[in-house]
Amino acid sequence: MAVYLRRLVRRVVRLSPADCGVPAAAFSRLSGRCWTPPSCRRFSQETGEKNTHFGFESVPEEEKAKKVYGVFENVAQKYDIMNDAMSLGIHRLWKDALLHVMHPQPGTRLLDVAGGTGDIALRFLDYVQSQKERQTRRLARTTQSPSWQDISDNYSGQEDGEVVEAECRAVVCDINKEMLKVGKEKADNMGVSAGLSWVVGDAEELPFDDNQFDIYTVAFGIRNVTHIEKALQEALRVLKPGGRFMCLEFSKVTNPVLAKLYDAYSFQVIPVLGEVIAGDWKSYQYLVESIRKFPAQDEFKEMMEDAGFFCVQYHNLTAGVVSLHSGFKL
């Protein structure tokens, strides 16, 4: 009896789906659950091929960047409209909160990675300009009856202010040319060009020298990077000592009831909006899935600390739908 059982087991092993030429998907449909042939796992180990997630799908690491590029190439033209539709306009408040916490001053140099259509960079330039105007009004109030010397000093100060404003720059860096194209067109339509640059670049290998920027921002983009730890190391490299890393990203909802409603909305409504507005269901299905694969708040905090950032902290916005992460290079 034992001999018969051993023969039966060997026969079943020989007739595995990979050997029979039957797709594993067929077996998974029959069994009602996902099944991966052992031979496929061994092949991956033998070749040293590393997989990563593309939404809920597992893909080779070298393929993810191409797939993500395709997603944003497809959604570029409708990206801003979809942001308003998906978040009911709340994404504007999240980005305003980022600028409020950043509180940049004239002369600041910003690098906005995965900056796409330029939302953060345009807000940054507008905020800095408002700060400069506020300082000018404050100075005017303190010089009610100026002397000739005060007037002379004020004129020289304004000239100096113009130099500082010229040095204040925002660089939008994105790997996707279509997103940058849309962003540049938007800036041109708004009449904004001074102090704004558009650069094609990979977050994992930035085309900038060390110690170049005062602030590095990435808003709703770092979850699409294949190797998040490499992107964090690059952020640390290009920041000046004392520079600040700021990341706005979807996160884990803290309220259980809201979490269920958020999941239902994400998976049942957002892809439909993508199909209706942008004509692209799959891209927005991926974007929803990618949010669920991004590390939770505390886990991402640890990743930032491991990369070398100090004073790392995060603030939940809208009950954790989005989190604002911050850290400094010392």
mmCIF file of C-alpha atoms in Angstrom:
data_model
loop_
_atom_site.group_PDB
_atom_site.id
_atom_site.type_symbol
_atom_site.label_atom_id
_atom_site.label_comp_id
_atom_site.label_asym_id
_atom_site.label_seq_id
_atom_site.Cartn_x
_atom_site.Cartn_y
_atom_site.Cartn_z
ATOM 1 C CA MET A 1 0.000 0.000 0.000
ATOM 2 C CA ALA A 2 2.838 2.435 0.908
ATOM 3 C CA VAL A 3 4.610 1.674 -2.378
ATOM 4 C CA TYR A 4 1.424 2.406 -4.305
ATOM 5 C CA LEU A 5 0.959 5.762 -2.517
ATOM 6 C CA ARG A 6 4.551 6.798 -3.279
ATOM 7 C CA ARG A 7 4.043 6.000 -6.975
ATOM 8 C CA LEU A 8 0.795 7.983 -7.005
ATOM 9 C CA VAL A 9 2.477 11.044 -5.448
ATOM 10 C CA ARG A 10 5.324 10.906 -7.973
ATOM 11 C CA ARG A 11 2.816 10.671 -10.837
ATOM 12 C CA VAL A 12 0.901 13.748 -9.550
ATOM 13 C CA VAL A 13 4.152 15.717 -9.267
ATOM 14 C CA ARG A 14 5.125 14.780 -12.828
ATOM 15 C CA LEU A 15 1.726 15.964 -14.058
ATOM 16 C CA SER A 16 2.079 19.532 -12.679
ATOM 17 C CA PRO A 17 0.401 22.332 -14.695
ATOM 18 C CA ALA A 18 3.761 23.632 -15.989
ATOM 19 C CA ASP A 19 4.625 20.218 -17.457
ATOM 20 C CA CYS A 20 1.187 19.660 -18.929
ATOM 21 C CA GLY A 21 1.176 23.029 -20.669
ATOM 22 C CA VAL A 22 -2.004 24.018 -18.861
ATOM 23 C CA PRO A 23 -2.019 27.661 -17.715
ATOM 24 C CA ALA A 24 -1.979 28.093 -13.971
ATOM 25 C CA ALA A 25 -4.849 30.554 -14.355
ATOM 26 C CA ALA A 26 -7.092 27.687 -15.437
ATOM 27 C CA PHE A 27 -6.317 25.812 -12.227
ATOM 28 C CA SER A 28 -6.892 28.932 -10.159
ATOM 29 C CA ARG A 29 -10.323 29.354 -11.774
ATOM 30 C CA LEU A 30 -11.208 25.774 -10.969
ATOM 31 C CA SER A 31 -9.979 25.925 -7.400
ATOM 32 C CA GLY A 32 -11.361 29.400 -6.726
ATOM 33 C CA ARG A 33 -8.037 30.753 -5.422
ATOM 34 C CA CYS A 34 -4.727 32.007 -6.737
ATOM 35 C CA TRP A 35 -2.246 29.233 -7.438
ATOM 36 C CA THR A 36 1.355 29.534 -8.603
ATOM 37 C CA PRO A 37 3.184 26.464 -9.895
ATOM 38 C CA PRO A 38 6.228 25.531 -7.784
ATOM 39 C CA SER A 39 8.311 25.307 -10.977
ATOM 40 C CA CYS A 40 7.630 29.008 -11.655
ATOM 41 C CA ARG A 41 8.902 29.970 -8.215
ATOM 42 C CA ARG A 42 12.044 27.921 -8.698
ATOM 43 C CA PHE A 43 12.664 29.516 -12.089
ATOM 44 C CA SER A 44 12.463 32.993 -10.513
ATOM 45 C CA GLN A 45 14.926 32.021 -7.804
ATOM 46 C CA GLU A 46 17.351 30.444 -10.242
ATOM 47 C CA THR A 47 17.433 33.467 -12.553
ATOM 48 C CA GLY A 48 17.627 35.954 -9.704
ATOM 49 C CA GLU A 49 14.670 37.880 -11.144
ATOM 50 C CA LYS A 50 13.150 40.249 -8.611
ATOM 51 C CA ASN A 51 9.486 41.124 -8.651
ATOM 52 C CA THR A 52 7.685 44.161 -7.313
ATOM 53 C CA HIS A 53 4.099 45.325 -7.185
ATOM 54 C CA PHE A 54 2.275 47.222 -9.884
ATOM 55 C CA GLY A 55 -0.929 47.836 -8.017
ATOM 56 C CA PHE A 56 -2.044 44.369 -6.926
ATOM 57 C CA GLU A 57 -0.152 42.767 -9.793
ATOM 58 C CA SER A 58 3.334 41.312 -9.360
ATOM 59 C CA VAL A 59 5.728 42.301 -12.151
ATOM 60 C CA PRO A 60 9.504 42.162 -12.718
ATOM 61 C CA GLU A 61 11.202 45.247 -11.281
ATOM 62 C CA GLU A 62 12.538 46.387 -14.644
ATOM 63 C CA GLU A 63 8.987 46.440 -16.073
ATOM 64 C CA LYS A 64 7.340 48.588 -13.396
ATOM 65 C CA ALA A 65 8.849 51.897 -14.516
ATOM 66 C CA LYS A 66 7.599 51.312 -18.068
ATOM 67 C CA LYS A 67 4.119 50.435 -16.855
ATOM 68 C CA VAL A 68 3.931 53.476 -14.567
ATOM 69 C CA TYR A 69 5.160 55.669 -17.411
ATOM 70 C CA GLY A 70 2.348 54.329 -19.578
ATOM 71 C CA VAL A 71 -0.234 55.070 -16.881
ATOM 72 C CA PHE A 72 0.713 58.727 -16.565
ATOM 73 C CA GLU A 73 1.175 59.123 -20.293
ATOM 74 C CA ASN A 74 -2.448 58.022 -20.651
ATOM 75 C CA VAL A 75 -3.857 60.268 -17.916
ATOM 76 C CA ALA A 76 -1.709 63.394 -18.438
ATOM 77 C CA GLN A 77 -4.272 65.439 -20.374
ATOM 78 C CA LYS A 78 -7.053 64.808 -17.836
ATOM 79 C CA TYR A 79 -4.850 64.595 -14.735
ATOM 80 C CA ASP A 80 -5.891 67.887 -13.099
ATOM 81 C CA ILE A 81 -9.570 67.401 -13.906
ATOM 82 C CA MET A 82 -9.506 63.892 -12.455
ATOM 83 C CA ASN A 83 -7.773 65.112 -9.290
ATOM 84 C CA ASP A 84 -10.667 67.488 -8.697
ATOM 85 C CA ALA A 85 -13.245 64.815 -9.509
ATOM 86 C CA MET A 86 -11.691 62.044 -7.414
ATOM 87 C CA SER A 87 -11.015 64.159 -4.311
ATOM 88 C CA LEU A 88 -14.022 66.483 -4.708
ATOM 89 C CA GLY A 89 -11.481 69.303 -4.810
ATOM 90 C CA ILE A 90 -9.961 68.456 -1.422
ATOM 91 C CA HIS A 91 -6.530 67.826 -2.996
ATOM 92 C CA ARG A 92 -6.224 71.612 -3.251
ATOM 93 C CA LEU A 93 -6.543 71.939 0.521
ATOM 94 C CA TRP A 94 -3.946 69.193 1.052
ATOM 95 C CA LYS A 95 -1.472 70.992 -1.198
ATOM 96 C CA ASP A 96 -2.202 74.318 0.484
ATOM 97 C CA ALA A 97 -1.477 72.646 3.825
ATOM 98 C CA LEU A 98 1.872 71.472 2.451
ATOM 99 C CA LEU A 99 2.810 75.047 1.515
ATOM 100 C CA HIS A 100 1.601 76.379 4.858
ATOM 101 C CA VAL A 101 3.818 73.942 6.764
ATOM 102 C CA MET A 102 6.725 74.568 4.365
ATOM 103 C CA HIS A 103 6.380 78.367 4.764
ATOM 104 C CA PRO A 104 9.066 79.182 2.157
ATOM 105 C CA GLN A 105 10.755 82.572 2.092
ATOM 106 C CA PRO A 106 12.232 84.604 -0.789
ATOM 107 C CA GLY A 107 15.463 83.024 -1.968
ATOM 108 C CA THR A 108 14.337 79.423 -1.365
ATOM 109 C CA ARG A 109 15.254 76.806 -3.962
ATOM 110 C CA LEU A 110 12.647 74.081 -4.414
ATOM 111 C CA LEU A 111 12.880 70.729 -6.181
ATOM 112 C CA ASP A 112 9.476 69.171 -6.814
ATOM 113 C CA VAL A 113 9.979 65.544 -7.885
ATOM 114 C CA ALA A 114 7.208 63.729 -9.751
ATOM 115 C CA GLY A 115 5.885 67.274 -10.054
ATOM 116 C CA GLY A 116 3.874 66.457 -13.143
ATOM 117 C CA THR A 117 1.548 69.326 -13.951
ATOM 118 C CA GLY A 118 3.319 71.757 -11.613
ATOM 119 C CA ASP A 119 0.695 72.215 -8.888
ATOM 120 C CA ILE A 120 3.211 72.379 -6.031
ATOM 121 C CA ALA A 121 5.761 74.524 -7.888
ATOM 122 C CA LEU A 122 3.132 77.077 -8.948
ATOM 123 C CA ARG A 123 1.791 77.272 -5.414
ATOM 124 C CA PHE A 124 5.342 77.671 -4.128
ATOM 125 C CA LEU A 125 6.117 80.635 -6.409
ATOM 126 C CA ASP A 126 2.796 82.275 -5.557
ATOM 127 C CA TYR A 127 3.404 81.786 -1.827
ATOM 128 C CA VAL A 128 6.916 83.244 -1.987
ATOM 129 C CA GLN A 129 5.667 86.238 -3.962
ATOM 130 C CA SER A 130 2.964 86.860 -1.362
ATOM 131 C CA GLN A 131 5.601 86.676 1.382
ATOM 132 C CA LYS A 132 7.712 89.262 -0.433
ATOM 133 C CA GLU A 133 4.741 91.589 -0.857
ATOM 134 C CA ARG A 134 3.841 91.178 2.814
ATOM 135 C CA GLN A 135 7.385 92.116 3.824
ATOM 136 C CA THR A 136 7.258 95.174 1.565
ATOM 137 C CA ARG A 137 3.966 96.359 3.109
ATOM 138 C CA ARG A 138 5.334 95.781 6.602
ATOM 139 C CA LEU A 139 8.404 97.829 5.761
ATOM 140 C CA ALA A 140 6.233 100.626 4.354
ATOM 141 C CA ARG A 141 4.198 100.811 7.569
ATOM 142 C CA THR A 142 7.320 101.155 9.707
ATOM 143 C CA THR A 143 8.609 104.148 7.671
ATOM 144 C CA GLN A 144 5.799 106.691 8.013
ATOM 145 C CA SER A 145 8.032 109.775 7.699
ATOM 146 C CA PRO A 146 11.244 108.539 6.138
ATOM 147 C CA SER A 147 14.370 110.628 5.851
ATOM 148 C CA TRP A 148 16.326 110.903 2.623
ATOM 149 C CA GLN A 149 18.651 108.255 4.004
ATOM 150 C CA ASP A 150 15.709 105.928 4.746
ATOM 151 C CA ILE A 151 14.365 106.433 1.219
ATOM 152 C CA SER A 152 17.769 105.645 -0.215
ATOM 153 C CA ASP A 153 18.052 102.522 1.945
ATOM 154 C CA ASN A 154 14.544 101.411 0.921
ATOM 155 C CA TYR A 155 15.363 101.742 -2.755
ATOM 156 C CA SER A 156 18.525 99.712 -2.318
ATOM 157 C CA GLY A 157 16.556 97.194 -0.302
ATOM 158 C CA GLN A 158 14.009 96.828 -3.099
ATOM 159 C CA GLU A 159 16.806 96.244 -5.539
ATOM 160 C CA ASP A 160 18.229 93.636 -3.249
ATOM 161 C CA GLY A 161 14.759 92.102 -2.986
ATOM 162 C CA GLU A 162 14.567 91.835 -6.745
ATOM 163 C CA VAL A 163 17.853 89.930 -6.753
ATOM 164 C CA VAL A 164 16.575 87.588 -4.042
ATOM 165 C CA GLU A 165 13.366 86.988 -5.995
ATOM 166 C CA ALA A 166 15.385 86.127 -9.089
ATOM 167 C CA GLU A 167 17.319 83.542 -7.061
ATOM 168 C CA CYS A 168 14.098 81.959 -5.820
ATOM 169 C CA ARG A 169 13.572 78.999 -8.121
ATOM 170 C CA ALA A 170 11.294 76.013 -8.451
ATOM 171 C CA VAL A 171 12.427 73.020 -10.479
ATOM 172 C CA VAL A 172 9.782 70.516 -11.537
ATOM 173 C CA CYS A 173 11.333 67.117 -12.175
ATOM 174 C CA ASP A 174 9.296 64.267 -13.615
ATOM 175 C CA ILE A 175 10.181 61.129 -15.560
ATOM 176 C CA ASN A 176 7.127 61.531 -17.777
ATOM 177 C CA LYS A 177 7.476 64.023 -20.645
ATOM 178 C CA GLU A 178 3.732 64.190 -21.264
ATOM 179 C CA MET A 179 3.058 65.286 -17.685
ATOM 180 C CA LEU A 180 5.744 67.975 -17.933
ATOM 181 C CA LYS A 181 4.298 69.159 -21.235
ATOM 182 C CA VAL A 182 0.867 69.616 -19.671
ATOM 183 C CA GLY A 183 2.397 71.404 -16.681
ATOM 184 C CA LYS A 184 4.408 73.796 -18.830
ATOM 185 C CA GLU A 185 1.347 74.644 -20.928
ATOM 186 C CA LYS A 186 -0.592 75.370 -17.746
ATOM 187 C CA ALA A 187 2.171 77.646 -16.421
ATOM 188 C CA ASP A 188 2.369 79.470 -19.752
ATOM 189 C CA ASN A 189 -1.402 80.041 -19.736
ATOM 190 C CA MET A 190 -1.082 81.485 -16.237
ATOM 191 C CA GLY A 191 1.742 83.744 -17.378
ATOM 192 C CA VAL A 192 4.272 82.125 -15.035
ATOM 193 C CA SER A 193 7.748 81.508 -16.371
ATOM 194 C CA ALA A 194 10.264 83.363 -14.196
ATOM 195 C CA GLY A 195 11.927 81.158 -11.619
ATOM 196 C CA LEU A 196 10.376 77.969 -12.981
ATOM 197 C CA SER A 197 12.195 75.103 -14.726
ATOM 198 C CA TRP A 198 11.020 71.780 -16.144
ATOM 199 C CA VAL A 199 13.422 68.830 -16.098
ATOM 200 C CA VAL A 200 13.009 65.220 -17.205
ATOM 201 C CA GLY A 201 14.484 63.001 -14.516
ATOM 202 C CA ASP A 202 14.128 59.786 -12.529
ATOM 203 C CA ALA A 203 13.523 60.057 -8.778
ATOM 204 C CA GLU A 204 15.928 57.153 -8.254
ATOM 205 C CA GLU A 205 18.738 58.882 -10.180
ATOM 206 C CA LEU A 206 18.260 62.643 -10.138
ATOM 207 C CA PRO A 207 20.151 64.728 -12.724
ATOM 208 C CA PHE A 208 21.385 67.256 -10.130
ATOM 209 C CA ASP A 209 24.598 67.785 -8.156
ATOM 210 C CA ASP A 210 24.837 67.299 -4.405
ATOM 211 C CA ASN A 211 23.611 69.942 -1.942
ATOM 212 C CA GLN A 212 21.581 72.009 -4.423
ATOM 213 C CA PHE A 213 18.131 72.567 -2.927
ATOM 214 C CA ASP A 214 16.587 73.952 0.251
ATOM 215 C CA ILE A 215 13.378 71.935 -0.041
ATOM 216 C CA TYR A 216 12.524 68.681 -1.810
ATOM 217 C CA THR A 217 8.834 67.915 -2.304
ATOM 218 C CA VAL A 218 7.038 64.940 -3.774
ATOM 219 C CA ALA A 219 3.243 64.967 -3.822
ATOM 220 C CA PHE A 220 1.349 61.758 -4.625
ATOM 221 C CA GLY A 221 4.287 60.413 -6.591
ATOM 222 C CA ILE A 222 6.658 58.444 -4.409
ATOM 223 C CA ARG A 223 4.363 55.419 -4.253
ATOM 224 C CA ASN A 224 4.919 54.951 -7.998
ATOM 225 C CA VAL A 225 8.689 54.628 -7.596
ATOM 226 C CA THR A 226 10.102 51.106 -7.924
ATOM 227 C CA HIS A 227 12.716 51.507 -5.167
ATOM 228 C CA ILE A 228 11.449 54.000 -2.609
ATOM 229 C CA GLU A 229 14.632 53.720 -0.552
ATOM 230 C CA LYS A 230 16.716 54.858 -3.543
ATOM 231 C CA ALA A 231 14.455 57.855 -4.083
ATOM 232 C CA LEU A 232 14.870 58.822 -0.427
ATOM 233 C CA GLN A 233 18.653 58.546 -0.680
ATOM 234 C CA GLU A 234 18.640 60.740 -3.777
ATOM 235 C CA ALA A 235 16.488 63.288 -1.981
ATOM 236 C CA LEU A 236 19.002 63.406 0.845
ATOM 237 C CA ARG A 237 21.879 63.809 -1.606
ATOM 238 C CA VAL A 238 20.514 66.805 -3.514
ATOM 239 C CA LEU A 239 19.332 68.682 -0.415
ATOM 240 C CA LYS A 240 21.604 71.238 1.205
ATOM 241 C CA PRO A 241 22.594 70.666 4.846
ATOM 242 C CA GLY A 242 19.583 71.877 6.796
ATOM 243 C CA GLY A 243 17.344 71.205 3.790
ATOM 244 C CA ARG A 244 13.889 69.719 4.223
ATOM 245 C CA PHE A 245 12.218 66.706 2.635
ATOM 246 C CA MET A 246 8.418 66.923 2.408
ATOM 247 C CA CYS A 247 6.175 64.194 1.061
ATOM 248 C CA LEU A 248 2.431 64.368 0.577
ATOM 249 C CA GLU A 249 1.028 60.901 -0.034
ATOM 250 C CA PHE A 250 -2.100 58.816 0.360
ATOM 251 C CA SER A 251 -1.886 56.728 3.493
ATOM 252 C CA LYS A 252 -3.815 54.504 5.885
ATOM 253 C CA VAL A 253 -7.165 55.770 7.137
ATOM 254 C CA THR A 254 -7.306 55.732 10.930
ATOM 255 C CA ASN A 255 -11.080 55.631 11.391
ATOM 256 C CA PRO A 256 -12.504 52.105 10.754
ATOM 257 C CA VAL A 257 -15.894 53.348 9.537
ATOM 258 C CA LEU A 258 -14.327 55.927 7.226
ATOM 259 C CA ALA A 259 -11.860 53.287 6.024
ATOM 260 C CA LYS A 260 -14.708 51.082 4.775
ATOM 261 C CA LEU A 261 -16.428 53.984 3.040
ATOM 262 C CA TYR A 262 -13.098 55.081 1.544
ATOM 263 C CA ASP A 263 -12.415 51.586 0.191
ATOM 264 C CA ALA A 264 -15.869 51.368 -1.352
ATOM 265 C CA TYR A 265 -15.470 54.773 -2.973
ATOM 266 C CA SER A 266 -11.931 54.021 -4.189
ATOM 267 C CA PHE A 267 -12.645 50.705 -5.864
ATOM 268 C CA GLN A 268 -16.195 51.254 -7.059
ATOM 269 C CA VAL A 269 -16.307 54.943 -7.985
ATOM 270 C CA ILE A 270 -12.831 56.165 -8.955
ATOM 271 C CA PRO A 271 -12.253 53.690 -11.836
ATOM 272 C CA VAL A 272 -15.699 54.591 -13.161
ATOM 273 C CA LEU A 273 -14.800 58.292 -13.036
ATOM 274 C CA GLY A 274 -11.593 57.436 -14.873
ATOM 275 C CA GLU A 275 -13.557 55.731 -17.615
ATOM 276 C CA VAL A 276 -16.157 58.495 -17.924
ATOM 277 C CA ILE A 277 -13.816 61.523 -17.736
ATOM 278 C CA ALA A 278 -10.506 60.223 -19.053
ATOM 279 C CA GLY A 279 -11.643 57.157 -20.987
ATOM 280 C CA ASP A 280 -9.224 55.021 -18.966
ATOM 281 C CA TRP A 281 -10.476 52.518 -16.385
ATOM 282 C CA LYS A 282 -7.260 50.516 -15.971
ATOM 283 C CA SER A 283 -4.969 53.432 -15.147
ATOM 284 C CA TYR A 284 -7.190 54.610 -12.318
ATOM 285 C CA GLN A 285 -7.676 51.076 -11.083
ATOM 286 C CA TYR A 286 -3.881 50.906 -10.780
ATOM 287 C CA LEU A 287 -3.715 54.254 -8.976
ATOM 288 C CA VAL A 288 -6.243 53.039 -6.399
ATOM 289 C CA GLU A 289 -4.374 49.766 -5.914
ATOM 290 C CA SER A 290 -1.005 51.546 -5.611
ATOM 291 C CA ILE A 291 -2.352 53.518 -2.646
ATOM 292 C CA ARG A 292 -3.085 50.280 -0.804
ATOM 293 C CA LYS A 293 0.453 49.001 -1.445
ATOM 294 C CA PHE A 294 2.172 52.104 -0.053
ATOM 295 C CA PRO A 295 3.672 51.701 3.446
ATOM 296 C CA ALA A 296 1.681 52.894 6.442
ATOM 297 C CA GLN A 297 2.618 56.130 8.184
ATOM 298 C CA ASP A 298 4.970 54.688 10.798
ATOM 299 C CA GLU A 299 6.630 52.353 8.307
ATOM 300 C CA PHE A 300 7.386 55.181 5.892
ATOM 301 C CA LYS A 301 8.680 57.255 8.808
ATOM 302 C CA GLU A 302 11.170 54.475 9.560
ATOM 303 C CA MET A 303 12.213 54.352 5.899
ATOM 304 C CA MET A 304 12.963 58.080 5.986
ATOM 305 C CA GLU A 305 15.032 57.666 9.148
ATOM 306 C CA ASP A 306 16.920 54.727 7.639
ATOM 307 C CA ALA A 307 17.735 56.917 4.617
ATOM 308 C CA GLY A 308 19.402 59.439 6.941
ATOM 309 C CA PHE A 309 16.745 62.077 7.651
ATOM 310 C CA PHE A 310 16.397 63.616 11.106
ATOM 311 C CA CYS A 311 13.471 65.116 13.041
ATOM 312 C CA VAL A 312 11.156 62.915 10.987
ATOM 313 C CA GLN A 313 7.465 63.310 11.635
ATOM 314 C CA TYR A 314 4.123 63.071 9.889
ATOM 315 C CA HIS A 315 0.703 64.669 10.154
ATOM 316 C CA ASN A 316 -2.494 62.946 9.072
ATOM 317 C CA LEU A 317 -4.895 64.934 6.927
ATOM 318 C CA THR A 318 -8.557 63.958 6.505
ATOM 319 C CA ALA A 319 -8.269 61.134 9.054
ATOM 320 C CA GLY A 320 -5.243 59.607 7.348
ATOM 321 C CA VAL A 321 -6.529 59.577 3.782
ATOM 322 C CA VAL A 322 -3.386 61.619 3.175
ATOM 323 C CA SER A 323 -0.293 62.119 5.329
ATOM 324 C CA LEU A 324 2.281 64.887 5.213
ATOM 325 C CA HIS A 325 5.753 63.523 5.992
ATOM 326 C CA SER A 326 8.701 65.753 6.838
ATOM 327 C CA GLY A 327 12.386 65.287 7.625
ATOM 328 C CA PHE A 328 15.625 67.292 7.604
ATOM 329 C CA LYS A 329 19.117 66.741 6.285
ATOM 330 C CA LEU A 330 21.675 67.618 8.983
#
